[in-house]
mmCIF file of N, CA and C in Angstrom:
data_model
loop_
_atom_site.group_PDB
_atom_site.id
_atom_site.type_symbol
_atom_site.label_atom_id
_atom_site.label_comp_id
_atom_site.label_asym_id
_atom_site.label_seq_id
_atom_site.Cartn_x
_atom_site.Cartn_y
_atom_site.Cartn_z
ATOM 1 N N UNK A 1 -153.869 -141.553 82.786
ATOM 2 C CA UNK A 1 -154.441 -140.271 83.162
ATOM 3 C C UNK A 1 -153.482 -139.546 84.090
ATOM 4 N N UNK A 2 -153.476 -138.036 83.969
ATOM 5 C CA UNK A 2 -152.355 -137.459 84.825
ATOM 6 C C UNK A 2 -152.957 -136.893 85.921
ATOM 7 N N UNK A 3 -152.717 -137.028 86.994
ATOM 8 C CA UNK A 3 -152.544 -136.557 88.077
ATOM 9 C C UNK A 3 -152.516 -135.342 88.097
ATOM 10 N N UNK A 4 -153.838 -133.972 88.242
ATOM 11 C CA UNK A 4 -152.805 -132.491 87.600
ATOM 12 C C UNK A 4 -152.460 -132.430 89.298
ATOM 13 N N UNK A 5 -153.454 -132.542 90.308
ATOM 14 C CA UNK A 5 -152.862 -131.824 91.761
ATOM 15 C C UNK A 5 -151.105 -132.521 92.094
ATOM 16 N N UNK A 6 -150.776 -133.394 91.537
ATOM 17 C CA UNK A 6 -149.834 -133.678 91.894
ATOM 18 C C UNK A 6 -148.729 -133.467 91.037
ATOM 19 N N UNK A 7 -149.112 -133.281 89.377
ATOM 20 C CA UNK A 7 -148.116 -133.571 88.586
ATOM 21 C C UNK A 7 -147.589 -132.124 87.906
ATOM 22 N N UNK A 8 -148.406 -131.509 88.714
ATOM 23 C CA UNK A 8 -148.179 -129.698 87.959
ATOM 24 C C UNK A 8 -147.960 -128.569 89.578
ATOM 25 N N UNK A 9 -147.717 -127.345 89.211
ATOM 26 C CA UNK A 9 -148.075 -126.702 89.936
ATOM 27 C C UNK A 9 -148.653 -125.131 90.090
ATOM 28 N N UNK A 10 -149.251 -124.559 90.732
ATOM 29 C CA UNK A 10 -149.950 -123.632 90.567
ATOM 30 C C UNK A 10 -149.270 -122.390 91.323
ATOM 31 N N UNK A 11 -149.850 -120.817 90.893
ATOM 32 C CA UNK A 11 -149.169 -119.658 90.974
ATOM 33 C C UNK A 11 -150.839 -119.223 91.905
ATOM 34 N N UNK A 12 -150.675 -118.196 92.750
ATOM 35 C CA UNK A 12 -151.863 -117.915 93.375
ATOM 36 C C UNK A 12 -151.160 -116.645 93.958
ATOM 37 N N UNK A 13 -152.125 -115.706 93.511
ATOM 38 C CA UNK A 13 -151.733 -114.392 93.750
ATOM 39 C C UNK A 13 -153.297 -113.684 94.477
ATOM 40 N N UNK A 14 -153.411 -113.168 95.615
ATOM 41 C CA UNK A 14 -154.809 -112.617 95.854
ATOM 42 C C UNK A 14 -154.436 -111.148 96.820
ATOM 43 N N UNK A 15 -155.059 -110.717 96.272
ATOM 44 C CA UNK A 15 -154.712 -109.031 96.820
ATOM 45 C C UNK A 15 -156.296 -107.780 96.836
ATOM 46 N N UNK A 16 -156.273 -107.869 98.091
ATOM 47 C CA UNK A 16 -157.452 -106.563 98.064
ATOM 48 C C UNK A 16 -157.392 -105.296 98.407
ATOM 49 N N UNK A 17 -158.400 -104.982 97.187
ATOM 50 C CA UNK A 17 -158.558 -103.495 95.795
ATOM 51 C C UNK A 17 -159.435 -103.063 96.709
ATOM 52 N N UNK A 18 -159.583 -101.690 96.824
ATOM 53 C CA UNK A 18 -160.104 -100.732 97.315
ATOM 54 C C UNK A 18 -161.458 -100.101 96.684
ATOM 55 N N UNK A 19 -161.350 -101.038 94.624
ATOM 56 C CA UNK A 19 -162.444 -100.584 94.184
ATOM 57 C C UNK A 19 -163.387 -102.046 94.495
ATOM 58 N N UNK A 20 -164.996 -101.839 93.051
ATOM 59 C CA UNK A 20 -165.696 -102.150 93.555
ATOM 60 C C UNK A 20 -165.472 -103.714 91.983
ATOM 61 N N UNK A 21 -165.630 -104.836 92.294
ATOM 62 C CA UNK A 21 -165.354 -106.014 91.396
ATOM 63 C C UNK A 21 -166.348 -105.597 89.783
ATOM 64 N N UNK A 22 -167.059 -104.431 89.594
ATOM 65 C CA UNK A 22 -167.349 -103.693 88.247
ATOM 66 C C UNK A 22 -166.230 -103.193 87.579
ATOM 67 N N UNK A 23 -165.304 -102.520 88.156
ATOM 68 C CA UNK A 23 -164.137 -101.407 88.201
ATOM 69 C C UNK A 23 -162.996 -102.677 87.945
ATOM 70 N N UNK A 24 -162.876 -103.587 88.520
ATOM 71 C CA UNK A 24 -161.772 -104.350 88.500
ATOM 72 C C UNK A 24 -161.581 -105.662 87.325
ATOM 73 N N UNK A 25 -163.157 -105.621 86.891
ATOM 74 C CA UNK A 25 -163.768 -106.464 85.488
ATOM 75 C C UNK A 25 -163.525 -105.701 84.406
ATOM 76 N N UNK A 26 -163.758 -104.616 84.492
ATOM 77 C CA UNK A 26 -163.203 -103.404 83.144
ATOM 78 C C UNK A 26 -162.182 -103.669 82.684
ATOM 79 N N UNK A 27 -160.950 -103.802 83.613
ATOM 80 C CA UNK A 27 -159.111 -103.822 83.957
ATOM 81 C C UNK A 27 -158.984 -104.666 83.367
ATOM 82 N N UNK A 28 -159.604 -105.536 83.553
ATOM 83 C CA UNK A 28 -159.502 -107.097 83.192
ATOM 84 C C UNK A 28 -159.858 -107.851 81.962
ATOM 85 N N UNK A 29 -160.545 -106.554 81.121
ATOM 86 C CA UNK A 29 -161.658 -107.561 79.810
ATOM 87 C C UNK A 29 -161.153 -106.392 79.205
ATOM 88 N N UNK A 30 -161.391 -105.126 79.244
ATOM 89 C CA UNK A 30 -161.255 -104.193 78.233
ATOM 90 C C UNK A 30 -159.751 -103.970 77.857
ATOM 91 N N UNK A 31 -159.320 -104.155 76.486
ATOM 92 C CA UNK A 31 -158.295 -104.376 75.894
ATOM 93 C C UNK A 31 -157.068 -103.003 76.231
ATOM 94 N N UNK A 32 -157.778 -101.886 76.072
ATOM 95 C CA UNK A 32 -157.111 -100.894 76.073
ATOM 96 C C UNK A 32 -156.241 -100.559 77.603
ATOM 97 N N UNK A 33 -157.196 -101.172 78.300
ATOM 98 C CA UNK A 33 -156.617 -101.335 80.519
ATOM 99 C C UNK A 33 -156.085 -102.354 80.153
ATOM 100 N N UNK A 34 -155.924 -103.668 79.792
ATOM 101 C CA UNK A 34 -155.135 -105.194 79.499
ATOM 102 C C UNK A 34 -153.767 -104.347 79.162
ATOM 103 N N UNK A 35 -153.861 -103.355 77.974
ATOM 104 C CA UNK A 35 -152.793 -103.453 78.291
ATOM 105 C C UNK A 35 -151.689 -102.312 78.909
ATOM 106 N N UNK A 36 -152.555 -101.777 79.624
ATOM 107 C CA UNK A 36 -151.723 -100.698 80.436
ATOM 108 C C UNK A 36 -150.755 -101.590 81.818
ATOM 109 N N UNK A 37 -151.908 -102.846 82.087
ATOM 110 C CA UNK A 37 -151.268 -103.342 82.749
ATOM 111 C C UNK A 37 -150.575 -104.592 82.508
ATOM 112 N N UNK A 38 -150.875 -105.059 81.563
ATOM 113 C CA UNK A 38 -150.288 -106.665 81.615
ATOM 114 C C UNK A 38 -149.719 -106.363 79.920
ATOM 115 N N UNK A 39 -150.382 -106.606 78.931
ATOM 116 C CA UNK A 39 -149.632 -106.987 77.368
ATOM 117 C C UNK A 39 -150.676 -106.214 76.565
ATOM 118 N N UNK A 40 -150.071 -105.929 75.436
ATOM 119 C CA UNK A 40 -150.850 -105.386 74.283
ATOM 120 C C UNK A 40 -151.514 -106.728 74.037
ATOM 121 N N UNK A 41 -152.769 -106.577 73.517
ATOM 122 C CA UNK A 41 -153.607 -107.702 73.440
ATOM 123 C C UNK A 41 -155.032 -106.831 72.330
ATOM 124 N N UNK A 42 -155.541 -108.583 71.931
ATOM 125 C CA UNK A 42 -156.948 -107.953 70.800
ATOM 126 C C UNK A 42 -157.879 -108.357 71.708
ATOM 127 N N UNK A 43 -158.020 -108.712 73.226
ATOM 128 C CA UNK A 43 -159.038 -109.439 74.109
ATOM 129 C C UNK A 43 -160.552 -109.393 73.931
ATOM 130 N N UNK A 44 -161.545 -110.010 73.883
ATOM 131 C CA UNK A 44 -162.954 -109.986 74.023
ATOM 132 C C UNK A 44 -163.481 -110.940 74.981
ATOM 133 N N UNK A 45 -163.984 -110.662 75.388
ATOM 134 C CA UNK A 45 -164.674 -111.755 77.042
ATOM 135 C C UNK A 45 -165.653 -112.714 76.615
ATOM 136 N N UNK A 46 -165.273 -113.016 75.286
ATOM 137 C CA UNK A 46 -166.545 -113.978 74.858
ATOM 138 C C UNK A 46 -165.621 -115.419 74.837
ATOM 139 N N UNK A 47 -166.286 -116.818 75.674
ATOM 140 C CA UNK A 47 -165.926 -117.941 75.525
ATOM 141 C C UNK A 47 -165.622 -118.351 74.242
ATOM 142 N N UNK A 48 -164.631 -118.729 73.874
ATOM 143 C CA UNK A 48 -163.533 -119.426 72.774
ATOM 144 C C UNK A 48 -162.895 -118.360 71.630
ATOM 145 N N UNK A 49 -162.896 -116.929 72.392
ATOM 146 C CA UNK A 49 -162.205 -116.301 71.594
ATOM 147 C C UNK A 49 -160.912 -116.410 71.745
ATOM 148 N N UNK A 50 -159.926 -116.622 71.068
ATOM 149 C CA UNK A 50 -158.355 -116.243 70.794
ATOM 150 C C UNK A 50 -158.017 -115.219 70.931
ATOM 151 N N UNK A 51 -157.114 -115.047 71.648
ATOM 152 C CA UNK A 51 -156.537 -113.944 71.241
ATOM 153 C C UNK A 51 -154.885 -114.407 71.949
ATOM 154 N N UNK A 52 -153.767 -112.882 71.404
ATOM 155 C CA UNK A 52 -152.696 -112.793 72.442
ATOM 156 C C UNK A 52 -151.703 -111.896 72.712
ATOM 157 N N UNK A 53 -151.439 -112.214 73.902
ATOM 158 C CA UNK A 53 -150.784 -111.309 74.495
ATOM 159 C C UNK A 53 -149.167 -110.956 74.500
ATOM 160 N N UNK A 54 -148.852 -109.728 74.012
ATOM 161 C CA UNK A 54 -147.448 -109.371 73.507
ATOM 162 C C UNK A 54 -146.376 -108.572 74.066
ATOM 163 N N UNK A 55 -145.739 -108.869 74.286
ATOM 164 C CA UNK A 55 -144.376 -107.791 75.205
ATOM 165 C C UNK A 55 -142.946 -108.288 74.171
ATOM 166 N N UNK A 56 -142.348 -107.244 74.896
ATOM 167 C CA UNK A 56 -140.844 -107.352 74.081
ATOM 168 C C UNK A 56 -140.281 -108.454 74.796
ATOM 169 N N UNK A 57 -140.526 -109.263 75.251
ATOM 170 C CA UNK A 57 -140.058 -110.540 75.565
ATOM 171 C C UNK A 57 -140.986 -111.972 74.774
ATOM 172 N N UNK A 58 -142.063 -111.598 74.428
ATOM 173 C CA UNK A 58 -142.259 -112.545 73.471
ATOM 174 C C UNK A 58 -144.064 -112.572 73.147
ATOM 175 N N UNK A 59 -144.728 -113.618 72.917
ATOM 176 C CA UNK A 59 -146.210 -114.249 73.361
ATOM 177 C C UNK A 59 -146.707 -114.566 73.681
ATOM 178 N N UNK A 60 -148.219 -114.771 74.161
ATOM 179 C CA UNK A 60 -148.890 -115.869 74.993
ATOM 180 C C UNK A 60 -149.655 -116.212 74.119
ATOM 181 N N UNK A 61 -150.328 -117.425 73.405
ATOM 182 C CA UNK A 61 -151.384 -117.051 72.846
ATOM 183 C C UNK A 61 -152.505 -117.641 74.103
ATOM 184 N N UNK A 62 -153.904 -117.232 73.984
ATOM 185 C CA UNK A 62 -154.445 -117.719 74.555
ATOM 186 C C UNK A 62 -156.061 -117.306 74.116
ATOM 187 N N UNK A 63 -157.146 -118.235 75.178
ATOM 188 C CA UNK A 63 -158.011 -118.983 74.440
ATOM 189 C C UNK A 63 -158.993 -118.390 75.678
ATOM 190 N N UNK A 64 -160.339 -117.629 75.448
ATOM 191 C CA UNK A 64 -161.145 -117.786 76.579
ATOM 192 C C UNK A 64 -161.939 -118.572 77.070
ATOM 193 N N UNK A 65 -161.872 -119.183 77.932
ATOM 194 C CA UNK A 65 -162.490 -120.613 78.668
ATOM 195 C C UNK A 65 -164.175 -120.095 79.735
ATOM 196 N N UNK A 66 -163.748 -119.011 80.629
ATOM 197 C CA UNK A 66 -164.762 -119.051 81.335
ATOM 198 C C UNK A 66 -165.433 -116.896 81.522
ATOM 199 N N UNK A 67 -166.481 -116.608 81.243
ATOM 200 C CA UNK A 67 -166.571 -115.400 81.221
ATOM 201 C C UNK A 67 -168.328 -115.125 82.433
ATOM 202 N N UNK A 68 -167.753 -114.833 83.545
ATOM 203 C CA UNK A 68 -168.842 -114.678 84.688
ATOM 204 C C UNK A 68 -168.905 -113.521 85.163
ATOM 205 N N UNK A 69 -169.330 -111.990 84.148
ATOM 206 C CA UNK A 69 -168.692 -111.015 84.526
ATOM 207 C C UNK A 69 -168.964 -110.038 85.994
ATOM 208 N N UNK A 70 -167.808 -109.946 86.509
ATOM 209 C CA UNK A 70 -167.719 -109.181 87.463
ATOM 210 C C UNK A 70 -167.063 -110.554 88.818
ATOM 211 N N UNK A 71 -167.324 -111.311 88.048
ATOM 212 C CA UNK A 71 -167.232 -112.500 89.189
ATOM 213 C C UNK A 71 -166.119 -113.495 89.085
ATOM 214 N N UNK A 72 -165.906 -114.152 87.796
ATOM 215 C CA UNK A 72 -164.795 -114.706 87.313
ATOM 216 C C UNK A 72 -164.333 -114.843 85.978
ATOM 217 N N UNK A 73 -163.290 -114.890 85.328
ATOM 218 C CA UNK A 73 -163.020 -115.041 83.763
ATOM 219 C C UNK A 73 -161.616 -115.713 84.107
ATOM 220 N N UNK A 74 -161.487 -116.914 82.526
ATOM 221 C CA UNK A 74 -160.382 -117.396 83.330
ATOM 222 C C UNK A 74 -160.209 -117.498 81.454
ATOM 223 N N UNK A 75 -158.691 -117.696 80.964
ATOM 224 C CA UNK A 75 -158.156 -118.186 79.825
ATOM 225 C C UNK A 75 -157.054 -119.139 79.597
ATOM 226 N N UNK A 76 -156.856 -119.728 78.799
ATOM 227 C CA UNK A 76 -155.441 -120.368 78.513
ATOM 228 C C UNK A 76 -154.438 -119.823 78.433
ATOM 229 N N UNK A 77 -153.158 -119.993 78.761
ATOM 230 C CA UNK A 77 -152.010 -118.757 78.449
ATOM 231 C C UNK A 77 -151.203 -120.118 77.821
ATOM 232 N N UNK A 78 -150.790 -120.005 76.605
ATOM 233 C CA UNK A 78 -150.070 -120.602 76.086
ATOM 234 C C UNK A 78 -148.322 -120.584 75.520
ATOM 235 N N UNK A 79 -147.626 -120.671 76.307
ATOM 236 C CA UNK A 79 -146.078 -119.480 75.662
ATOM 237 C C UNK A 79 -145.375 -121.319 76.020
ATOM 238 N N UNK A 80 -144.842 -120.932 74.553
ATOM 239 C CA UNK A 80 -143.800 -122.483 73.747
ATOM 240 C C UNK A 80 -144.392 -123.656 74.616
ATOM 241 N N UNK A 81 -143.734 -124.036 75.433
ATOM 242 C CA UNK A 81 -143.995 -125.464 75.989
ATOM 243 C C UNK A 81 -145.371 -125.294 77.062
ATOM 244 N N UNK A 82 -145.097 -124.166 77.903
ATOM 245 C CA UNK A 82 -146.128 -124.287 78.768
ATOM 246 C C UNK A 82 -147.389 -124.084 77.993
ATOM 247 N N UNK A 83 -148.241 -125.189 79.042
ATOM 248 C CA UNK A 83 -149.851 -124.872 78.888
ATOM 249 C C UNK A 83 -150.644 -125.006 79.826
ATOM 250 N N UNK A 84 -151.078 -123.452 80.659
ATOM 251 C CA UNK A 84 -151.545 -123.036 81.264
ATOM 252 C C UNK A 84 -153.138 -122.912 81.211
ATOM 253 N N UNK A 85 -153.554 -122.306 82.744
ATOM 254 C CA UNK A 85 -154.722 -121.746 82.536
ATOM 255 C C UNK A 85 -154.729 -120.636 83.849
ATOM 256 N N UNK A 86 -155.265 -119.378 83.279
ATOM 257 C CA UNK A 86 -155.246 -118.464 84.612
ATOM 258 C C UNK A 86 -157.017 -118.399 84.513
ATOM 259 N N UNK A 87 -156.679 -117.901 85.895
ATOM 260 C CA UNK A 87 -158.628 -117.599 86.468
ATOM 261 C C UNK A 87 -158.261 -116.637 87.426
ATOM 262 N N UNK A 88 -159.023 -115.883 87.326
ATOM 263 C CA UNK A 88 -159.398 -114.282 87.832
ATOM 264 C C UNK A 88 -160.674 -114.614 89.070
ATOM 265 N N UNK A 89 -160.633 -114.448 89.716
ATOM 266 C CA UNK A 89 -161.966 -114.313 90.892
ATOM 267 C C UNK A 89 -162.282 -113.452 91.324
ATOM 268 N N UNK A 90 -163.145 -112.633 91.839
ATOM 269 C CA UNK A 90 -163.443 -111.089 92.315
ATOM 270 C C UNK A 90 -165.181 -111.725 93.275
ATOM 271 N N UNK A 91 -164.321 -111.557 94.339
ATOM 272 C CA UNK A 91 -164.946 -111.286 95.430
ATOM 273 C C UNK A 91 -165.267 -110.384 96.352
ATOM 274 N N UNK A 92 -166.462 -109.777 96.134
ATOM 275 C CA UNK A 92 -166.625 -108.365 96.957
ATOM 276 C C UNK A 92 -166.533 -108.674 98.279
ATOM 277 N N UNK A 93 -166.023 -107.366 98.613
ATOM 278 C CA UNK A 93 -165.386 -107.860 100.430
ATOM 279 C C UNK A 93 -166.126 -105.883 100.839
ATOM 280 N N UNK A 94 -165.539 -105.804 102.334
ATOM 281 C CA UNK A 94 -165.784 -104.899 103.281
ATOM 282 C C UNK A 94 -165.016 -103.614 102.509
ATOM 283 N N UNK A 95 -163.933 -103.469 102.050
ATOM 284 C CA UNK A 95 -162.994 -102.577 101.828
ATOM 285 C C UNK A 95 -163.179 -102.344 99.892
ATOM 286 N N UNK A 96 -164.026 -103.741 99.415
ATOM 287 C CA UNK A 96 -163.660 -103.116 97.986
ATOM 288 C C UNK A 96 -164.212 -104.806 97.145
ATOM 289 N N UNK A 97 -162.913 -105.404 96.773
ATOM 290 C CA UNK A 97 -162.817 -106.597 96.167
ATOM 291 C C UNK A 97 -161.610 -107.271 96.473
ATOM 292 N N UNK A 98 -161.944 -108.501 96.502
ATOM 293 C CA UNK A 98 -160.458 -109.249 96.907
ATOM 294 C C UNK A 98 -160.678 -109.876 95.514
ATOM 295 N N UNK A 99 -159.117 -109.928 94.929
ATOM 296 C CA UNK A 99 -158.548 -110.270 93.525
ATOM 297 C C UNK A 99 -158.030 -111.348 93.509
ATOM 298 N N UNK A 100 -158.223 -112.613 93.102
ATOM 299 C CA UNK A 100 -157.181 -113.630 93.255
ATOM 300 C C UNK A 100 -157.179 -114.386 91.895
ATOM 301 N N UNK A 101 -156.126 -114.370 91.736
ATOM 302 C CA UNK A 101 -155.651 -115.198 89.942
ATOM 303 C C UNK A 101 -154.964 -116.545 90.548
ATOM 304 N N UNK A 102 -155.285 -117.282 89.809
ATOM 305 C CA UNK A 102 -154.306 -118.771 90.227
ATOM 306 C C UNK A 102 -153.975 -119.033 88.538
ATOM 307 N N UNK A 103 -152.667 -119.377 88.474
ATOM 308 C CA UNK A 103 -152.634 -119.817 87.049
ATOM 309 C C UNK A 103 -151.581 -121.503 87.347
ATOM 310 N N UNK A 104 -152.448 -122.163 86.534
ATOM 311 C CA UNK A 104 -152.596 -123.626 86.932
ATOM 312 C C UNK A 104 -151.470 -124.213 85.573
ATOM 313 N N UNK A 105 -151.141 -125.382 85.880
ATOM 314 C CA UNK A 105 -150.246 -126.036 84.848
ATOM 315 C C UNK A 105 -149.142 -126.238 84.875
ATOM 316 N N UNK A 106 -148.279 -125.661 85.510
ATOM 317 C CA UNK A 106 -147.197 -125.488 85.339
ATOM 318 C C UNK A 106 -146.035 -126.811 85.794
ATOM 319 N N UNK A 107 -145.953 -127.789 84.719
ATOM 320 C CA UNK A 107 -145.127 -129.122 84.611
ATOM 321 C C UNK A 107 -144.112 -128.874 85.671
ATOM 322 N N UNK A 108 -143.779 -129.890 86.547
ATOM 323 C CA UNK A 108 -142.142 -129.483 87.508
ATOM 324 C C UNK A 108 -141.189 -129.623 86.908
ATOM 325 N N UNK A 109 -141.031 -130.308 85.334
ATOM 326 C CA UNK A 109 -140.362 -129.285 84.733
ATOM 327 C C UNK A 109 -140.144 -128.322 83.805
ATOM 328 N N UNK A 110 -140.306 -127.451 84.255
ATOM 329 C CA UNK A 110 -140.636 -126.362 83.841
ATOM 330 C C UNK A 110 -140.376 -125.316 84.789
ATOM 331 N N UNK A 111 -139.407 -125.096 85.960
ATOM 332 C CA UNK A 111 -139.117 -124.080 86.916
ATOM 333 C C UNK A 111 -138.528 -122.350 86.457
ATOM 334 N N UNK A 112 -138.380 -122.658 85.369
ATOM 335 C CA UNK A 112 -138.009 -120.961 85.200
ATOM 336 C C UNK A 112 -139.388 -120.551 84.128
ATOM 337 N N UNK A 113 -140.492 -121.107 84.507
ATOM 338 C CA UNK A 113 -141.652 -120.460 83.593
ATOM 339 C C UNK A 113 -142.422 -120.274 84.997
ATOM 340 N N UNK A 114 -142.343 -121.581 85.840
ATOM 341 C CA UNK A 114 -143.138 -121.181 87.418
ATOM 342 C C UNK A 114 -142.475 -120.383 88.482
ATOM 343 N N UNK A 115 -141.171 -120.231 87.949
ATOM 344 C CA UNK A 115 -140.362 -118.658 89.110
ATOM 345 C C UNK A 115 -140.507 -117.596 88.143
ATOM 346 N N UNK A 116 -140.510 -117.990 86.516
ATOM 347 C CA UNK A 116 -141.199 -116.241 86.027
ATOM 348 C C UNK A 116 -142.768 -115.666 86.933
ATOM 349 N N UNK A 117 -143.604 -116.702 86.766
ATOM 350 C CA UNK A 117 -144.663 -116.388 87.401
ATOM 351 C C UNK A 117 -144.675 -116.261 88.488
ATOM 352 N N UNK A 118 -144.356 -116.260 89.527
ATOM 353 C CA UNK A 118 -144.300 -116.081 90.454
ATOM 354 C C UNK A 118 -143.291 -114.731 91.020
ATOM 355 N N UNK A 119 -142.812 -114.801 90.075
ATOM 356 C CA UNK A 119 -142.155 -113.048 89.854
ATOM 357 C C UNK A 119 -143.050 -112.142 89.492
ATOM 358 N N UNK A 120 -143.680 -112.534 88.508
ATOM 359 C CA UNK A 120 -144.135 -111.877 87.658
ATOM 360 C C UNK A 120 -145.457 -111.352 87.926
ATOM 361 N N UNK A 121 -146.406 -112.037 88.298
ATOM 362 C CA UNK A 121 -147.867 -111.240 88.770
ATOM 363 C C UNK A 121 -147.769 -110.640 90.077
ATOM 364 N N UNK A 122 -146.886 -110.547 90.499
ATOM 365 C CA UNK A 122 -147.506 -109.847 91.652
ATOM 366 C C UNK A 122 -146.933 -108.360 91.690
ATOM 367 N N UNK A 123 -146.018 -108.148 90.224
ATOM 368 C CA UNK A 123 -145.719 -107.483 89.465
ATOM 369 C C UNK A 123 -147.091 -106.210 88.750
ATOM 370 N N UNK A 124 -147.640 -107.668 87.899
ATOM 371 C CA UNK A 124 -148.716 -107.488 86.696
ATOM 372 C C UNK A 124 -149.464 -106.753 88.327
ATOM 373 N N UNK A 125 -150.114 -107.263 88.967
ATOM 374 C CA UNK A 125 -150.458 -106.497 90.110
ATOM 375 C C UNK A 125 -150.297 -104.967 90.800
ATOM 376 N N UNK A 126 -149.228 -104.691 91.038
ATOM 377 C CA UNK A 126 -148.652 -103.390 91.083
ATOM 378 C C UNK A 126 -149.467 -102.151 90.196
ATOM 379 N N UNK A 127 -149.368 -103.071 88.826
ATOM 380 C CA UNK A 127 -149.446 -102.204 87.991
ATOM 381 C C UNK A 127 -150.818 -102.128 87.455
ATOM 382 N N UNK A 128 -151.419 -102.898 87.560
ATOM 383 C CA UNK A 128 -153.608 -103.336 87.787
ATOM 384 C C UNK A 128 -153.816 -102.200 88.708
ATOM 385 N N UNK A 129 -152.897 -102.108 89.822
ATOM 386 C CA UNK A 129 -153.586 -101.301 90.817
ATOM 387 C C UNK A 129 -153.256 -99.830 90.662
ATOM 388 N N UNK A 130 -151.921 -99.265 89.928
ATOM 389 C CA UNK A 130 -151.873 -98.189 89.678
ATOM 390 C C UNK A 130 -152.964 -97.331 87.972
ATOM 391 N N UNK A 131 -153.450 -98.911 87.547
ATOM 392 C CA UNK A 131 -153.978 -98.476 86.306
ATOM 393 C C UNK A 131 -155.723 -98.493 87.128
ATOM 394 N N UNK A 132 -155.914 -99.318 88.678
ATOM 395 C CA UNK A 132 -157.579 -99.005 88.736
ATOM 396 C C UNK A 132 -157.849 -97.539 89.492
ATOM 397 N N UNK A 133 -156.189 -97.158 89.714
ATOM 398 C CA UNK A 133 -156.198 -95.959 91.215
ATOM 399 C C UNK A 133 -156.812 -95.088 90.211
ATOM 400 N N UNK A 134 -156.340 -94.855 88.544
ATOM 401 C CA UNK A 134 -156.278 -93.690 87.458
ATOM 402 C C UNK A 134 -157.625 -93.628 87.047
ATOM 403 N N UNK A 135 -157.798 -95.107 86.552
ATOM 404 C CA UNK A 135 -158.872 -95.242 85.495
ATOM 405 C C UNK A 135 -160.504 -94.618 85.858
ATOM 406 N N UNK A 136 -161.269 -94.251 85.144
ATOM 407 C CA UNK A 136 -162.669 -94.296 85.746
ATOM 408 C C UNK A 136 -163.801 -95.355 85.902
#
């Protein structure tokens, strides 16, 4: 049996939104905001749908695992070797919602998929927040 706390490692990104965790579940499930900010995608928030996510750098496929809306949704992200899982949390706070994604899995070896990520969402972030400043 593997060890995951020890034998993997995790990406944890948490940042608080000014909107309200309704507004930030939209961003997050509805395909057409998925992909303003993160990948062109066919997404549906229903547990064990497939779907995946596409950029000019390549695929993810991935799998929906957990759908608690407004509260948490989490999926598989699957790209060549890695096999992941991200989870979304939305916790209403004083100012709005605090956002926090952890995406779990990531083999030690495997360091240029866990320094993409770690590049990379807080990136995908930036751009969540310029797509919740727009959106209605």
């Amino acid at each position: 049996m593997t060890d995951f706390k020890t034998d993997s490692l995790s990406v944890v990104v948490e940042r608080e939104f000014r909107h309200a965790p309704e507004k930030i579940w939209r961003a997050l499930t509805q395909p057409e905001l998925i992909a303003e900010w993160l990948m062109d995608n066919a997404f549906v928030p229903d547990i064990g749908h497939r779907f995946t996510l596409s950029a000019d750098w390549g695929r993810v496929e991935c799998e929906v695992q957990v759908v608690e809306p407004a509260r948490r949704l989490a999926y598989s992200w699957d790209a060549g070797p890695l096999r992941s899982l991200v989870t979304w949390t939305l916790t209403p706070s004083g100012a709005g919602t605090l956002l926090r994604m952890e995406q779990t899995g990531f083999r030690r070896d495997q360091p240029q998929y866990y320094g993409g990520a770690k590049m990379g969402w807080p990136r995908y972030f930036d751009s969540l927040e310029a797509v919740l400043d727009r959106a209605v």
